[in-house]
Short mmCIF file of C-alpha atoms in Angstrom, two decimals:
data_model
loop_
_atom_site.label_atom_id
_atom_site.label_comp_id
_atom_site.label_asym_id
_atom_site.label_seq_id
_atom_site.Cartn_x
_atom_site.Cartn_y
_atom_site.Cartn_z
CA GLN A 8 99.06 100.77 123.84
CA LEU A 9 102.35 99.05 123.01
CA LYS A 10 103.90 102.33 121.95
CA SER A 11 102.73 104.19 125.01
CA ASP A 12 104.08 101.41 127.26
CA ASN A 13 107.41 101.48 125.39
CA ILE A 14 107.06 97.82 124.40
CA ARG A 15 108.77 96.88 121.15
CA PRO A 16 107.02 93.78 119.80
CA TRP A 17 108.25 91.28 117.26
CA ILE A 18 106.00 89.16 115.10
CA SER A 19 106.99 85.52 114.62
CA PHE A 20 106.42 83.47 111.47
CA ARG A 21 106.62 79.70 111.60
CA MET A 22 108.30 78.80 108.35
CA ASN A 23 107.07 75.22 108.55
CA ASP A 24 104.43 74.12 111.01
CA VAL A 25 103.31 70.51 110.77
CA HIS A 26 100.30 69.46 112.79
CA ALA A 27 99.10 66.38 110.97
CA ALA A 28 100.26 64.08 108.23
CA LEU A 29 98.70 64.62 104.81
CA GLY A 30 96.50 67.49 105.91
CA ASP A 31 94.10 65.44 108.01
CA ASN A 32 93.97 68.06 110.77
CA THR A 33 92.08 71.05 109.45
CA ASP A 34 92.16 72.73 112.86
CA GLY A 35 95.92 73.14 112.95
CA ASN A 36 96.83 73.85 109.33
CA THR A 37 96.33 76.78 107.00
CA HIS A 38 94.38 76.40 103.77
CA PHE A 39 97.66 76.62 101.89
CA ALA A 40 99.19 73.85 104.00
CA LEU A 41 96.16 71.66 103.33
CA GLU A 42 96.50 72.19 99.57
CA ALA A 43 100.29 72.00 99.39
CA TYR A 44 100.69 68.22 99.56
CA ALA A 45 98.24 67.63 96.74
CA LYS A 46 99.97 70.28 94.65
CA GLY A 47 103.40 68.67 95.14
CA LEU A 48 104.70 71.54 97.27
CA THR A 49 105.73 69.56 100.36
CA VAL A 50 108.77 67.47 101.20
CA GLY A 51 106.57 64.39 101.41
CA SER A 52 105.15 65.01 97.95
CA HIS A 53 108.41 63.61 96.56
CA TYR A 54 108.18 60.38 98.54
CA ASP A 55 104.53 59.36 98.41
CA GLY A 56 104.22 60.15 102.11
CA ALA A 57 107.07 57.80 103.09
CA ILE A 58 108.71 60.34 105.41
CA ALA A 59 106.56 59.93 108.48
CA GLY A 60 105.76 63.16 110.29
CA LEU A 61 107.44 65.39 107.72
CA VAL A 62 105.19 64.87 104.72
CA ASP A 63 103.47 68.22 105.25
CA CYS A 64 106.67 70.30 105.50
CA LEU A 65 106.58 72.97 102.83
CA ASP A 66 109.36 72.44 100.31
CA TYR A 67 111.06 75.79 99.79
CA SER A 68 112.66 74.60 96.56
CA ASN A 69 109.25 75.41 95.06
CA LYS A 70 108.96 79.03 93.96
CA GLU A 71 105.24 79.01 94.81
CA VAL A 72 106.07 78.22 98.46
CA ARG A 73 108.68 80.98 98.69
CA ASP A 74 106.42 83.50 96.95
CA ARG A 75 103.46 82.62 99.16
CA MET A 76 105.45 82.90 102.38
CA LEU A 77 107.10 86.14 101.28
CA ALA A 78 103.73 87.66 100.38
CA TYR A 79 102.31 86.66 103.77
CA ILE A 80 105.28 88.12 105.65
CA ALA A 81 105.16 91.32 103.58
CA GLU A 82 101.43 91.69 104.25
CA GLN A 83 101.86 91.32 108.01
CA ILE A 84 104.80 93.72 108.06
CA ALA A 85 102.80 96.30 106.12
CA ASP A 86 99.78 95.88 108.41
CA TYR A 87 101.67 96.12 111.71
CA ASN A 88 104.88 98.04 110.97
CA ASP A 89 103.76 101.00 113.04
CA VAL A 90 104.30 99.02 116.26
CA LEU A 91 106.83 96.36 115.24
CA TYR A 92 110.47 96.40 116.22
CA GLY A 93 111.31 93.29 114.23
CA ILE A 94 110.28 89.93 112.86
CA GLU A 95 111.28 86.39 113.71
CA LEU A 96 111.54 83.64 111.13
CA ASP A 97 110.98 80.47 113.13
CA PHE A 98 112.66 77.52 111.44
CA LEU A 99 112.53 75.36 114.56
CA ARG A 100 109.12 73.90 113.75
CA GLU A 101 110.09 72.39 111.37
CA SER A 102 113.64 72.84 110.10
CA ILE A 103 113.01 70.47 107.18
CA CYS A 104 112.55 72.91 104.29
CA PHE A 105 113.96 70.78 101.47
CA ALA A 106 113.58 67.15 100.42
CA PRO A 107 116.49 64.89 101.38
CA GLY A 108 119.29 65.31 98.87
CA ARG A 109 118.16 68.80 97.87
CA GLU A 110 119.51 70.69 100.87
CA ALA A 111 122.73 71.94 99.24
CA ALA A 112 120.85 73.55 96.35
CA GLY A 113 118.31 74.75 98.88
CA ARG A 114 120.89 76.82 100.76
CA GLU A 115 121.12 79.32 97.91
CA LEU A 116 117.35 79.42 97.50
CA MET A 117 116.81 80.01 101.20
CA THR A 118 119.52 82.67 101.33
CA GLN A 119 117.78 84.49 98.49
CA PHE A 120 114.46 84.11 100.31
CA ILE A 121 115.99 85.65 103.46
CA ARG A 122 117.39 88.45 101.26
CA ASP A 123 113.85 89.06 99.90
CA VAL A 124 112.40 89.11 103.44
CA LYS A 125 115.14 91.57 104.44
CA ALA A 126 114.13 93.87 101.57
CA GLU A 127 110.56 93.91 102.92
CA ALA A 128 111.72 94.47 106.51
CA ASP A 129 114.04 97.28 105.41
CA LYS A 130 111.06 99.23 104.05
CA TYR A 131 110.10 99.81 107.69
CA ASN A 132 113.54 99.60 109.33
CA LEU A 133 112.66 96.31 111.07
CA LYS A 134 115.17 93.86 112.50
CA ILE A 135 115.15 90.15 111.62
CA THR A 136 115.98 87.27 113.92
CA VAL A 137 115.89 83.60 113.04
CA ARG A 138 114.98 80.77 115.39
CA LEU A 139 116.94 77.66 114.58
CA PRO A 140 117.70 74.19 115.91
CA ARG A 141 120.49 73.97 118.46
CA ASP A 142 123.23 72.66 116.13
CA PHE A 143 124.89 74.82 113.50
CA ALA A 144 125.86 71.75 111.45
CA GLN A 145 122.28 70.45 111.54
CA CYS A 146 121.02 73.80 110.26
CA TYR A 147 123.60 73.94 107.48
CA ASP A 148 122.95 70.34 106.48
CA SER A 149 119.22 71.15 106.34
CA GLY A 150 119.80 74.01 103.90
CA LEU A 151 119.74 76.82 106.47
CA ASP A 152 123.02 78.75 106.20
CA ALA A 153 122.74 81.22 109.07
CA LEU A 154 126.43 82.10 108.80
CA ALA A 155 125.95 83.31 105.21
CA TRP A 156 122.87 85.27 106.32
CA ALA A 157 124.84 86.95 109.10
CA LYS A 158 127.85 87.71 106.89
CA ALA A 159 125.53 89.32 104.32
CA GLY A 160 123.86 91.43 107.03
CA LEU A 161 120.48 89.80 106.40
CA ILE A 162 119.73 88.96 110.04
CA SER A 163 120.13 90.84 113.31
CA SER A 164 120.27 87.86 115.65
CA VAL A 165 119.91 84.11 116.01
CA THR A 166 117.98 82.23 118.66
CA VAL A 167 118.79 78.54 119.04
CA SER A 168 116.87 76.05 121.11
CA PRO A 169 116.14 72.35 121.39
CA ARG A 170 113.30 71.08 119.22
CA VAL A 171 111.17 69.18 121.73
CA GLU A 172 113.01 69.13 125.04
CA THR A 173 112.03 71.74 127.60
CA CYS A 174 115.69 72.44 128.31
CA ASP A 175 119.11 71.46 127.06
CA SER A 176 122.12 72.22 129.25
CA ASP A 177 124.57 71.03 126.62
CA MET A 178 123.73 73.07 123.52
CA PRO A 179 126.81 73.75 121.35
CA ILE A 180 126.62 77.53 121.74
CA ALA A 181 130.36 77.95 121.16
CA SER A 182 129.97 76.72 117.58
CA TRP A 183 127.57 79.57 116.92
#
């Protein structure tokens, strides 16, 4: 129906989606998310849960996390490529993908991850957009180097928005 109505859908992937600390909300988390903390694959795994609210964020410095997310994205692309126009990698919820102090090393890992996602998307000529927090510096400091991704031709567009607020009339769009 989408094709016949000339609608070009995108599929969105939340790169980190935290619904409850330490996996105590089985309704809002995937099986992988529920296992990740115990396996030492989350940001909080490094701090014995001391980072309130962020303990369940997947830590992309772990190859298992990157491989798992890439496999999931590749599977969805393969299953739905006949109607997709592109994919969105949503880093807004949450943008914490690396433990504090590991963000700089994480930039290279995440750029390679985006390169791997691009290789999957290119199999079907799909575009990639990334959804990021409002501030370029915040993204960079978190290990998300959207400028490098754009310069390398890995992404088609960037969407920025506030994390929790319903609107923000003072986003630093010029810096983007």
